Coordinates of C-alpha atoms and ligand atoms in Angstrom, one line a residue:
M1 CA 33.1 0.5 -27.0
A2 CA 35.8 3.0 -26.1
A3 CA 33.1 5.8 -26.3
L4 CA 31.0 3.8 -23.9
K5 CA 33.8 3.4 -21.5
I6 CA 34.7 7.1 -21.6
A7 CA 31.2 8.1 -21.0
G8 CA 30.9 5.8 -18.1
V9 CA 34.0 7.1 -16.5
L10 CA 33.0 10.7 -17.0
L11 CA 29.6 10.1 -15.5
T12 CA 31.0 8.3 -12.5
A13 CA 33.3 11.2 -11.8
A14 CA 30.5 13.7 -12.2
S15 CA 28.3 11.9 -9.7
L16 CA 28.5 12.1 -5.9
V17 CA 26.8 8.8 -5.6
A18 CA 28.5 6.7 -8.3
A19 CA 27.6 3.0 -8.6
V20 CA 26.8 2.9 -12.2
P21 CA 25.9 -0.8 -13.0
S22 CA 28.3 -2.7 -15.2
P23 CA 28.4 -2.5 -18.1
P24 CA 27.5 1.1 -17.7
L25 CA 25.3 2.6 -20.4
S26 CA 26.5 5.7 -22.3
T27 CA 24.2 8.6 -22.7
S28 CA 24.2 7.9 -26.4
V29 CA 22.0 4.8 -26.0
A30 CA 19.1 7.2 -25.6
E31 CA 17.2 8.4 -28.6
T32 CA 15.4 11.1 -26.7
T33 CA 16.4 13.4 -23.9
L34 CA 14.0 15.1 -21.6
N35 CA 15.1 18.0 -19.4
V36 CA 12.7 18.5 -16.5
D37 CA 12.5 20.2 -13.1
V38 CA 11.3 17.0 -11.3
A39 CA 11.5 13.3 -12.3
I40 CA 8.9 11.2 -10.5
V41 CA 9.4 7.4 -10.2
G42 CA 6.2 5.5 -9.8
A43 CA 2.6 6.6 -10.6
G44 CA 0.5 5.0 -7.8
A45 CA -1.3 6.9 -5.1
S46 CA 1.6 9.1 -4.0
G47 CA 3.4 9.6 -7.4
A48 CA 0.3 10.3 -9.5
Y49 CA -1.0 12.9 -7.0
A50 CA 2.4 14.6 -6.7
A51 CA 2.7 14.7 -10.5
I52 CA -0.7 16.5 -10.8
R53 CA 0.2 19.1 -8.2
L54 CA 3.8 19.7 -9.5
K55 CA 2.6 20.2 -13.0
E56 CA -0.6 22.1 -12.5
D57 CA -0.2 23.9 -9.2
F58 CA 3.6 24.5 -9.1
G59 CA 4.1 24.9 -12.8
K60 CA 7.0 22.5 -12.9
T61 CA 8.1 20.5 -15.8
I62 CA 8.0 16.8 -15.0
A63 CA 8.6 13.3 -16.3
V64 CA 6.8 10.4 -14.6
I65 CA 8.4 7.0 -15.0
E66 CA 5.9 4.2 -14.4
K67 CA 6.6 0.5 -14.7
G68 CA 3.0 -0.5 -15.5
S69 CA 1.0 0.2 -18.6
K70 CA -1.3 2.4 -16.6
L71 CA -1.4 4.5 -13.4
G72 CA -2.9 3.7 -10.0
G73 CA -0.7 1.2 -8.2
H74 CA -2.8 -0.8 -5.8
V75 CA -6.1 0.2 -7.5
S76 CA -7.4 -2.9 -9.4
T77 CA -10.7 -2.6 -11.2
Y78 CA -11.9 -5.7 -12.9
D79 CA -14.3 -4.8 -15.7
D80 CA -16.2 -8.1 -15.8
P81 CA -17.1 -8.8 -19.4
V82 CA -19.8 -11.4 -18.5
A83 CA -21.6 -9.4 -15.7
G84 CA -20.9 -6.1 -17.6
K85 CA -20.1 -4.5 -14.3
P86 CA -16.9 -3.3 -12.6
F87 CA -15.5 -5.1 -9.5
D88 CA -12.8 -3.4 -7.4
F89 CA -10.6 -6.0 -5.8
G90 CA -7.6 -3.8 -4.8
V91 CA -8.4 -0.5 -3.3
Q92 CA -12.0 -0.5 -2.0
S93 CA -12.7 3.0 -1.2
F94 CA -11.3 6.5 -0.4
N95 CA -11.5 8.2 3.1
S96 CA -12.7 11.7 3.7
Y97 CA -9.3 12.7 5.0
G98 CA -7.2 15.7 4.0
P99 CA -7.5 16.7 0.4
A100 CA -9.4 13.6 -0.8
E101 CA -12.8 15.0 -1.5
A102 CA -11.5 18.2 -3.1
F103 CA -9.2 16.2 -5.2
F104 CA -12.1 14.2 -6.6
T105 CA -14.0 17.4 -7.4
R106 CA -10.9 18.8 -9.1
L107 CA -10.6 15.8 -11.3
G108 CA -14.3 16.1 -12.2
I109 CA -15.3 12.8 -10.5
E110 CA -18.7 12.6 -8.8
F111 CA -18.6 10.4 -5.7
S112 CA -20.9 9.0 -3.0
P113 CA -20.6 6.7 0.0
A114 CA -19.1 3.3 -1.0
P115 CA -21.9 0.8 -1.4
R116 CA -21.7 -2.2 1.0
V117 CA -22.5 -5.7 0.0
P118 CA -24.3 -7.1 3.1
L119 CA -22.5 -10.4 3.9
T120 CA -23.1 -13.1 6.5
Q121 CA -19.8 -14.1 8.1
R122 CA -18.8 -17.7 8.5
F123 CA -15.6 -18.4 10.5
V124 CA -13.3 -21.1 9.2
D125 CA -9.8 -22.1 10.2
F126 CA -8.2 -22.1 6.8
K127 CA -5.3 -24.2 8.1
T128 CA -7.7 -27.1 8.5
G129 CA -10.8 -26.2 6.4
K130 CA -13.0 -26.6 9.4
E131 CA -15.6 -24.2 10.7
V132 CA -14.8 -22.7 14.1
P133 CA -17.2 -21.9 16.9
Y134 CA -16.2 -18.2 16.9
V135 CA -18.5 -15.6 18.3
A136 CA -17.8 -12.1 16.9
S137 CA -18.0 -9.2 19.4
S138 CA -21.4 -7.5 19.6
N139 CA -22.0 -4.2 18.0
E140 CA -22.2 -2.5 21.4
D141 CA -18.9 -4.0 22.6
R142 CA -17.2 -3.2 19.3
T143 CA -18.4 0.3 19.3
A144 CA -17.3 0.9 22.9
A145 CA -13.9 -0.6 22.1
L146 CA -13.5 1.5 19.1
Q147 CA -14.3 4.6 21.1
K148 CA -11.7 3.7 23.7
F149 CA -9.2 2.9 20.9
L150 CA -9.8 6.4 19.4
Q151 CA -9.5 8.0 22.8
V152 CA -6.1 6.4 23.6
S153 CA -4.7 6.7 20.0
E154 CA -5.8 10.3 19.2
P155 CA -3.0 11.9 21.3
F156 CA -0.5 10.2 19.0
E157 CA -2.0 11.5 15.8
Q158 CA 0.3 14.5 15.8
Y159 CA 3.4 12.2 15.7
L160 CA 2.2 9.9 13.0
L161 CA -0.2 11.6 10.5
P162 CA 0.1 12.3 7.7
G163 CA 3.7 11.4 8.2
Y164 CA 6.4 11.1 10.8
W165 CA 7.7 14.7 10.6
N166 CA 7.0 15.4 14.3
F167 CA 7.9 11.9 15.5
P168 CA 9.4 12.2 19.0
A169 CA 13.2 11.9 19.6
P170 CA 14.1 8.3 20.9
A171 CA 14.0 9.3 24.6
D172 CA 10.5 10.9 24.2
I173 CA 8.7 8.2 22.3
P174 CA 5.5 7.3 24.2
A175 CA 5.9 3.7 25.4
D176 CA 2.5 2.7 24.0
L177 CA 3.7 3.3 20.4
L178 CA 6.4 0.7 20.8
L179 CA 4.1 -1.9 22.5
P180 CA 3.4 -5.0 20.6
F181 CA -0.3 -4.5 19.6
G182 CA -1.4 -7.6 21.6
E183 CA -0.2 -5.9 24.7
F184 CA -1.7 -2.5 23.8
V185 CA -5.1 -4.3 23.3
A186 CA -4.8 -6.0 26.7
K187 CA -3.7 -2.8 28.4
Y188 CA -6.8 -0.8 27.2
N189 CA -9.3 -3.7 27.0
I190 CA -10.1 -3.1 23.4
S191 CA -10.1 -6.7 22.1
A192 CA -13.8 -6.3 21.0
A193 CA -12.4 -4.0 18.2
V194 CA -9.6 -6.1 17.0
N195 CA -11.4 -8.3 14.6
Q196 CA -12.7 -5.3 12.7
V197 CA -9.3 -3.6 12.7
F198 CA -7.8 -6.8 11.2
E199 CA -10.5 -7.5 8.7
V200 CA -10.7 -4.0 7.2
T201 CA -7.1 -3.0 6.7
G202 CA -5.0 -4.1 9.7
M203 CA -4.3 -7.6 8.3
G204 CA -1.7 -5.9 6.0
V205 CA 0.8 -5.5 8.9
G206 CA 1.1 -9.3 9.1
D207 CA 1.3 -10.8 12.6
I208 CA -0.8 -8.1 14.2
K209 CA -0.4 -9.3 17.8
K210 CA 3.3 -8.8 17.6
R211 CA 3.5 -5.7 15.3
L212 CA 4.3 -2.4 17.1
T213 CA 1.2 -0.4 17.9
M214 CA 2.5 2.6 15.9
Y215 CA 2.5 0.4 12.8
V216 CA -1.0 -0.9 13.5
L217 CA -2.1 2.7 13.9
S218 CA -0.6 3.4 10.4
A219 CA -2.9 0.6 9.0
F220 CA -5.9 1.4 11.1
G221 CA -5.5 4.7 13.0
P222 CA -7.6 7.6 14.2
P223 CA -9.0 8.6 10.7
M224 CA -10.2 5.1 10.1
I225 CA -11.6 4.6 13.6
R226 CA -13.5 7.9 13.2
T227 CA -15.1 6.8 10.0
F228 CA -16.2 3.6 11.6
L229 CA -17.7 5.6 14.5
G230 CA -19.7 7.7 12.0
N231 CA -17.4 10.7 11.8
G232 CA -16.3 11.0 8.2
T233 CA -17.2 9.1 5.0
I234 CA -15.8 6.3 2.9
F235 CA -16.6 7.0 -0.8
T236 CA -16.0 5.8 -4.3
P237 CA -16.6 7.3 -7.8
N238 CA -20.2 7.1 -8.9
S239 CA -18.9 4.9 -11.7
R240 CA -17.9 2.4 -9.0
R241 CA -14.6 2.1 -10.8
N242 CA -11.8 3.3 -8.5
V243 CA -9.4 3.3 -11.5
E244 CA -11.4 6.2 -12.8
V245 CA -9.3 8.5 -10.5
Y246 CA -6.1 7.3 -12.2
E247 CA -7.5 7.3 -15.7
K248 CA -8.4 11.0 -15.1
I249 CA -4.9 11.7 -13.9
Q250 CA -3.4 9.9 -16.8
A251 CA -5.3 12.0 -19.3
R252 CA -4.1 15.2 -17.6
L253 CA -0.4 14.2 -17.3
N254 CA -0.3 12.6 -20.8
S255 CA 3.0 13.6 -22.5
S256 CA 4.8 13.8 -19.2
L257 CA 4.3 10.0 -18.7
L258 CA 6.8 7.3 -19.6
L259 CA 4.7 4.2 -19.2
G260 CA 6.0 0.6 -19.3
S261 CA 9.3 2.0 -18.2
T262 CA 11.8 1.8 -15.4
V263 CA 15.0 3.6 -14.4
V264 CA 17.8 1.1 -15.2
Q265 CA 20.8 3.4 -14.3
S266 CA 21.3 6.8 -12.8
T267 CA 23.7 9.3 -11.6
R268 CA 22.5 11.6 -8.9
S269 CA 24.1 14.8 -7.6
K270 CA 23.1 18.0 -5.9
T271 CA 23.3 19.8 -9.2
G272 CA 21.1 17.4 -11.1
H273 CA 20.4 13.8 -11.9
I274 CA 20.6 11.8 -15.1
L275 CA 18.2 8.8 -15.4
W276 CA 18.5 6.1 -18.1
V277 CA 14.8 5.1 -18.6
R278 CA 14.1 2.0 -20.5
N279 CA 10.8 1.3 -22.2
H280 CA 10.8 -2.5 -21.9
A281 CA 8.4 -3.3 -24.7
A282 CA 10.1 -1.1 -27.2
C283 CA 13.6 -1.7 -25.9
K284 CA 14.2 2.1 -26.1
Y285 CA 16.0 4.4 -23.8
T286 CA 15.0 8.0 -22.8
L287 CA 17.6 10.1 -21.0
V288 CA 15.8 12.1 -18.3
R289 CA 17.8 15.0 -16.9
A290 CA 16.1 16.4 -13.8
A291 CA 17.0 19.0 -11.1
K292 CA 15.1 17.0 -8.5
L293 CA 14.0 13.4 -8.1
L294 CA 10.9 12.2 -6.3
I295 CA 10.9 8.5 -5.6
A296 CA 7.4 7.2 -5.2
I297 CA 7.9 3.4 -5.1
E298 CA 8.4 1.0 -2.2
P299 CA 12.1 1.3 -1.2
T300 CA 13.0 -2.4 -1.5
K301 CA 16.5 -3.4 -2.4
D302 CA 15.5 -4.4 -6.0
N303 CA 13.5 -1.2 -6.6
L304 CA 16.4 1.0 -5.4
A305 CA 19.3 -0.8 -7.1
P306 CA 19.3 1.5 -10.2
F307 CA 19.6 4.6 -8.0
G308 CA 23.2 4.0 -6.7
L309 CA 22.4 4.5 -3.0
D310 CA 25.0 6.2 -0.8
K311 CA 26.1 4.7 2.5
E312 CA 23.5 6.4 4.7
E313 CA 20.6 5.6 2.3
K314 CA 21.7 2.0 2.3
A315 CA 22.1 1.8 6.0
V316 CA 18.6 3.1 6.6
F317 CA 16.8 1.1 3.9
D318 CA 18.6 -2.1 4.9
K319 CA 16.7 -2.0 8.3
L320 CA 13.2 -2.0 6.7
T321 CA 11.3 -5.2 6.6
Y322 CA 7.9 -5.7 5.0
Q323 CA 4.9 -7.9 4.1
T324 CA 3.7 -8.8 0.6
V325 CA 0.1 -8.5 -0.4
H326 CA -1.9 -10.2 -3.1
A327 CA -5.6 -9.9 -4.1
G328 CA -7.7 -11.7 -6.6
I329 CA -11.1 -12.7 -7.8
V330 CA -12.0 -16.4 -7.9
T331 CA -15.1 -18.3 -8.8
H332 CA -16.6 -21.7 -8.2
P333 CA -20.2 -23.0 -7.7
S334 CA -19.3 -24.3 -4.2
L335 CA -18.5 -20.8 -2.9
P336 CA -21.5 -19.3 -1.0
V337 CA -23.3 -16.3 -2.3
D338 CA -23.9 -13.5 0.2
V339 CA -21.3 -14.9 2.6
S340 CA -17.9 -13.9 3.8
L341 CA -15.7 -16.9 4.7
V342 CA -13.4 -15.4 7.3
N343 CA -10.1 -17.1 8.2
I344 CA -10.0 -17.4 12.1
P345 CA -7.5 -19.9 13.7
A346 CA -9.1 -22.5 15.9
A347 CA -7.3 -20.8 18.9
G348 CA -9.4 -17.7 18.3
A349 CA -12.7 -19.4 19.2
P350 CA -14.9 -18.6 20.9
T351 CA -13.8 -15.0 21.8
N352 CA -10.1 -14.9 21.9
Y353 CA -10.0 -11.9 19.5
V354 CA -6.3 -11.3 19.3
E355 CA -5.7 -14.8 17.9
L356 CA -5.6 -14.0 14.2
P357 CA -3.9 -15.6 11.1
K358 CA -0.2 -15.2 10.8
P359 CA 1.6 -14.8 7.5
D360 CA 1.4 -16.4 5.0
F361 CA -2.4 -16.4 5.0
N362 CA -5.5 -15.8 2.9
S363 CA -7.8 -13.7 5.0
R364 CA -11.2 -14.6 3.3
F365 CA -13.4 -15.5 0.4
D366 CA -15.9 -12.6 0.1
Y367 CA -18.8 -12.6 -2.2
M368 CA -18.6 -9.4 -4.3
G369 CA -22.3 -8.8 -5.0
Q370 CA -24.0 -7.4 -8.1
G371 CA -25.5 -10.8 -8.9
A372 CA -22.2 -12.1 -10.3
D373 CA -20.2 -15.2 -9.2
N374 CA -17.2 -13.3 -8.1
F375 CA -15.4 -13.8 -4.8
R376 CA -12.5 -11.7 -3.5
V377 CA -9.5 -13.2 -1.8
L378 CA -6.9 -11.1 0.0
L379 CA -3.5 -12.5 1.1
V380 CA -0.6 -11.4 3.2
G381 CA 2.8 -13.0 3.3
D382 CA 6.5 -12.6 4.0
D383 CA 9.0 -11.2 1.5
K384 CA 9.1 -14.5 -0.4
F385 CA 5.3 -14.9 -0.9
D386 CA 5.0 -14.6 -4.6
T387 CA 2.0 -15.0 -6.9
R388 CA 2.5 -18.8 -7.4
K389 CA 2.6 -19.4 -3.6
A390 CA -0.3 -17.2 -3.1
K391 CA -2.5 -18.8 -5.7
D392 CA -1.5 -22.3 -4.4
L393 CA -2.6 -21.2 -0.9
V394 CA -6.0 -20.1 -2.2
A395 CA -6.5 -23.4 -4.0
K396 CA -5.5 -25.3 -1.0
N397 CA -7.8 -23.4 1.3
F398 CA -10.7 -24.1 -1.1
K399 CA -9.9 -27.8 -1.3
D400 CA -9.6 -28.2 2.4
M401 CA -13.0 -26.6 3.0
R402 CA -14.5 -29.0 0.5
K403 CA -12.8 -32.0 2.0
K404 CA -14.1 -31.1 5.5
G405 CA -17.6 -30.5 4.3
T406 CA -17.4 -26.8 5.1
L407 CA -18.3 -26.2 1.4
P408 CA -20.5 -28.5 -0.7
A409 CA -19.0 -31.0 -3.1
G410 CA -19.8 -30.9 -6.8
G411 CA -18.7 -28.9 -9.8
P412 CA -15.1 -28.8 -11.0
D413 CA -12.2 -29.9 -8.7
E414 CA -10.4 -26.5 -9.0
L415 CA -11.6 -23.0 -8.6
T416 CA -11.1 -20.5 -11.4
F417 CA -8.9 -17.4 -11.0
K418 CA -10.6 -14.6 -12.9
A419 CA -8.3 -11.6 -11.9
W420 CA -5.1 -11.2 -9.9
S421 CA -2.9 -8.5 -8.5
D422 CA 0.5 -9.0 -6.9
H423 CA 0.7 -5.9 -4.8
G424 CA 4.3 -6.6 -3.8
A425 CA 6.0 -5.1 -0.8
M426 CA 3.9 -3.1 1.7
H427 CA 3.8 -2.0 5.3
M428 CA 7.5 -1.4 5.6
H429 CA 8.6 -1.1 9.2
F430 CA 11.5 -0.9 11.6
A431 CA 12.0 -3.1 14.7
A432 CA 11.5 -1.4 18.1
K433 CA 15.3 -1.4 18.7
E434 CA 15.9 0.6 15.5
I435 CA 13.2 3.1 16.3
K436 CA 14.8 3.6 19.7
A437 CA 18.1 4.1 17.9
G438 CA 16.6 7.0 15.9
F439 CA 15.9 5.3 12.6
I440 CA 12.6 7.2 12.0
Q441 CA 14.6 10.4 12.2
R442 CA 17.3 9.0 9.9
L443 CA 14.7 7.9 7.4
Y444 CA 13.2 11.4 7.3
A445 CA 16.7 13.0 7.1
L446 CA 17.0 11.4 3.7
Q447 CA 14.4 13.9 2.4
G448 CA 16.1 16.4 0.1
R449 CA 19.5 14.7 0.5
T450 CA 21.2 14.8 -2.9
Q451 CA 18.1 16.6 -4.3
T452 CA 16.3 13.3 -3.9
W453 CA 12.8 13.2 -2.2
W454 CA 10.7 10.3 -1.1
T455 CA 7.0 9.6 -0.8
G456 CA 4.7 6.5 -0.6
G457 CA 3.7 4.0 2.0
A458 CA 7.1 3.6 3.6
F459 CA 7.2 7.2 4.5
S460 CA 3.6 7.7 5.4
H461 CA 0.7 5.3 5.7
Q462 CA -1.1 2.8 3.4
F463 CA -4.1 4.9 2.6
Q464 CA -4.7 6.9 -0.6
A465 CA -6.0 10.0 1.2
V466 CA -3.3 10.0 3.8
L467 CA -0.6 9.8 1.1
W468 CA -2.2 12.7 -0.8
A469 CA -2.1 14.7 2.5
F470 CA 1.5 13.6 3.0
D471 CA 2.4 14.8 -0.5
D472 CA 1.0 18.2 0.2
V473 CA 3.4 18.6 3.1
L474 CA 6.3 17.1 1.2
L475 CA 5.9 19.3 -1.9
D476 CA 5.9 22.5 0.2
R477 CA 9.1 21.4 1.8
M478 CA 10.6 20.3 -1.5
L479 CA 9.9 23.6 -3.3
G480 CA 9.7 26.0 -0.3
Ligands
FAD1 C1 -5.5 -5.0 -1.8 C2 -5.3 -3.6 -1.3 C3 -6.4 -2.9 -0.9 C4 -6.3 -1.5 -0.5 N1 -7.4 -0.9 -0.1 C5 -7.3 0.4 0.2 C6 -8.5 1.2 0.4 O1 -9.6 0.7 0.3 N2 -8.4 2.6 0.6 C7 -7.1 3.2 0.7 O2 -7.1 4.3 0.9 N3 -6.0 2.4 0.5 C8 -6.1 1.1 0.2 N4 -5.0 0.4 0.0 C9 -3.7 1.0 0.3 C10 -3.2 2.0 -0.8 O3 -3.6 1.6 -2.1 C11 -1.7 2.1 -0.8 O4 -1.3 2.6 0.5 C12 -1.2 3.1 -1.8 O5 -1.5 2.7 -3.1 C13 0.3 3.2 -1.7 O6 0.7 4.2 -2.5 P1 2.2 4.3 -3.1 O7 2.3 5.5 -3.9 O8 3.1 4.1 -2.0 O9 2.4 3.0 -4.0 P2 1.5 2.4 -5.2 O10 0.2 3.0 -5.2 O11 1.7 0.9 -5.1 O12 2.3 3.0 -6.4 C14 3.6 2.6 -6.8 C15 3.6 2.6 -8.4 O13 5.0 2.5 -8.7 C16 5.1 1.6 -9.8 N5 6.4 1.0 -9.7 C17 6.8 0.0 -8.8 N6 8.1 -0.2 -9.0 C18 8.5 0.6 -10.0 C19 9.8 0.8 -10.6 N7 10.9 0.2 -10.2 N8 9.9 1.8 -11.6 C20 8.8 2.5 -11.9 N9 7.6 2.3 -11.4 C21 7.5 1.4 -10.4 C22 3.9 0.6 -9.6 O14 3.5 0.0 -10.8 C23 2.9 1.6 -9.0 O15 2.1 2.2 -10.0 C24 -5.0 -1.0 -0.4 C25 -3.9 -1.7 -0.9 C26 -4.1 -3.0 -1.3 C27 -2.9 -3.7 -1.7
NAG2 C1 -13.6 -5.0 29.0 O1 -14.5 -4.8 27.9 C2 -15.6 -5.7 27.9 C3 -16.4 -5.4 26.6 O2 -15.6 -5.7 25.5 C4 -16.4 -5.4 29.2 O3 -17.5 -6.3 29.2 C5 -15.5 -5.5 30.4 O4 -16.2 -5.1 31.5 C6 -14.2 -4.7 30.3 N1 -13.4 -4.9 31.4 C7 -12.8 -4.0 32.1 C8 -11.9 -4.4 33.2 O5 -13.1 -2.8 31.9
NAG3 C1 -14.7 14.4 13.9 O1 -13.3 14.3 13.7 C2 -12.7 15.6 13.6 C3 -11.2 15.4 13.3 O2 -11.1 14.9 12.1 C4 -12.8 16.3 15.0 O3 -12.3 17.6 15.0 C5 -14.3 16.4 15.4 O4 -14.4 16.9 16.7 C6 -15.0 15.0 15.3 N1 -16.4 15.1 15.5 C7 -17.1 14.3 16.3 C8 -18.5 14.6 16.4 O5 -16.5 13.5 17.0
NAG4 C1 -2.1 11.3 -24.6 O1 -3.2 11.7 -25.4 C2 -3.4 11.1 -26.7 C3 -4.5 11.8 -27.4 O2 -5.7 11.7 -26.5 C4 -3.5 9.6 -26.6 O3 -3.6 9.0 -27.8 C5 -2.2 9.1 -25.8 O4 -2.4 7.6 -25.6 C6 -2.1 9.8 -24.5 N1 -0.9 9.3 -23.8 C7 -0.9 8.7 -22.6 C8 0.4 8.3 -22.1 O5 -1.9 8.6 -21.9

């Protein structure tokens, strides 16, 4: 006990950013010590890509600490034992942006344009279960609106992509970027594009009408618009298992990986960090001593608690708010094959395209094709929207549609959940007043502070390929 205490005191004194949790762990709890150049926390899109580049291109020694039992974060591939086929219900595809295609080639993964399951859309207000007389925009109008959207958003690309390195100083921020998206849509008459923006990826931002245009552009911006206009491709591995990307990375990182593990305590300083990494299944600790730290997880309060944030880090991260996302595969004989049941509020009919569901919502039941009875659901909520609430909402949506005759009766009362992923916090954002007070710059000024570097959705955008491009810039800065 005395030894524990002494170690705790010594560590606190050695650290610039103390805050060792109580009771502090001594270094002697660890059976193994790893000394590395860079410790990476999180092995999803941004962490796993950075790990490969640090190890293989920069020749750095690394330790990758990943909470899950495998790599890949939001990638969820369900290998259906009955259908004998894979079904991706998390990440759907990869964009031909930045290093994406070259990275697939490097990993030895053959790829081709993502197959599309042709679906007929039916529009239902999931709040009531009743079908709504909504008329989707015509292809011509949608294409024209997307072209206009690209034309008016392309000038901002330099400030936003693949990260906010060149974001303008508060006085110089173009007013359009801070407009609520509903106003931006009205200003440029692009409402015919909004449904597609929302359905594909834009829904992640939550209340899209109110969300600042710069954040909608981070969920569906110029690279995405270009692919929908035919400039660029959307692809998947030929295996049609998106998780293959991360299985390949896992095999290459191998002994650098600490899976099923989190950092539970740390001391960070300019001259090096000490991380207490706990493997939760084995109840074993590894001490990771690293010159630099790369944090590649969403910077929520809980996630960052073990890192003893300093005053400035705390002040910046405290201002970020976020949505939560869940995705799953459900099945029931009443769900229609070859159909996408799309959640559209009654107020959206017939052509009020900016009226879209507000959190917490389930956006759809999409038939997943390949002759199986799998339907994808995709939900967005506030910070308290957990798995139980999300599943309850899906079950309720389904029951209401049966009650109103939108779906046929018969079969079991409840639908079956076949697979589920709680994607947790996503789409972190500041309010307009904070952006005007310089918070984007303060967020970016954290890069390199106390030899701690940051990547992932909160610093860039919620796309695999964009995050990989962001990492390329970040690693040059980190090691340059
Ligand atoms: C349903 C869904 C569909 C999507 N579809 C697409 C798509 O089709 N195309 C596309 O490009 N993008 C898509 N995205 C977005 C994309 O996947 C994300 O933007 C990207 O994964 C974010 O990368 P990241 O590195 O920030 O986080 P993640 O990929 O989530 O990685 C974070 C990793 O850190 C781990 N972790 C979390 N907390 C800790 C902790 N405390 N300690 C250690 N490890 C921890 C997690 O287990 C995870 O592996 C989709 C996202 C979702 C949710
Ligand atoms: C707005 O766009 C629609 C097509 O979506 C078009 O019919 C209409 O003429 C446009 N209005 C203006 C003022 O440009
Ligand atoms: C396609 O997009 C790229 C930018 O990614 C641009 O340079 C090019 O001009 C575009 N091509 C067409 C045909 O629009
Ligand atoms: C590393 O490779 C070995 C041999 O292929 C394998 O048994 C082990 O599970 C791998 N470790 C990880 C973390 O992938």
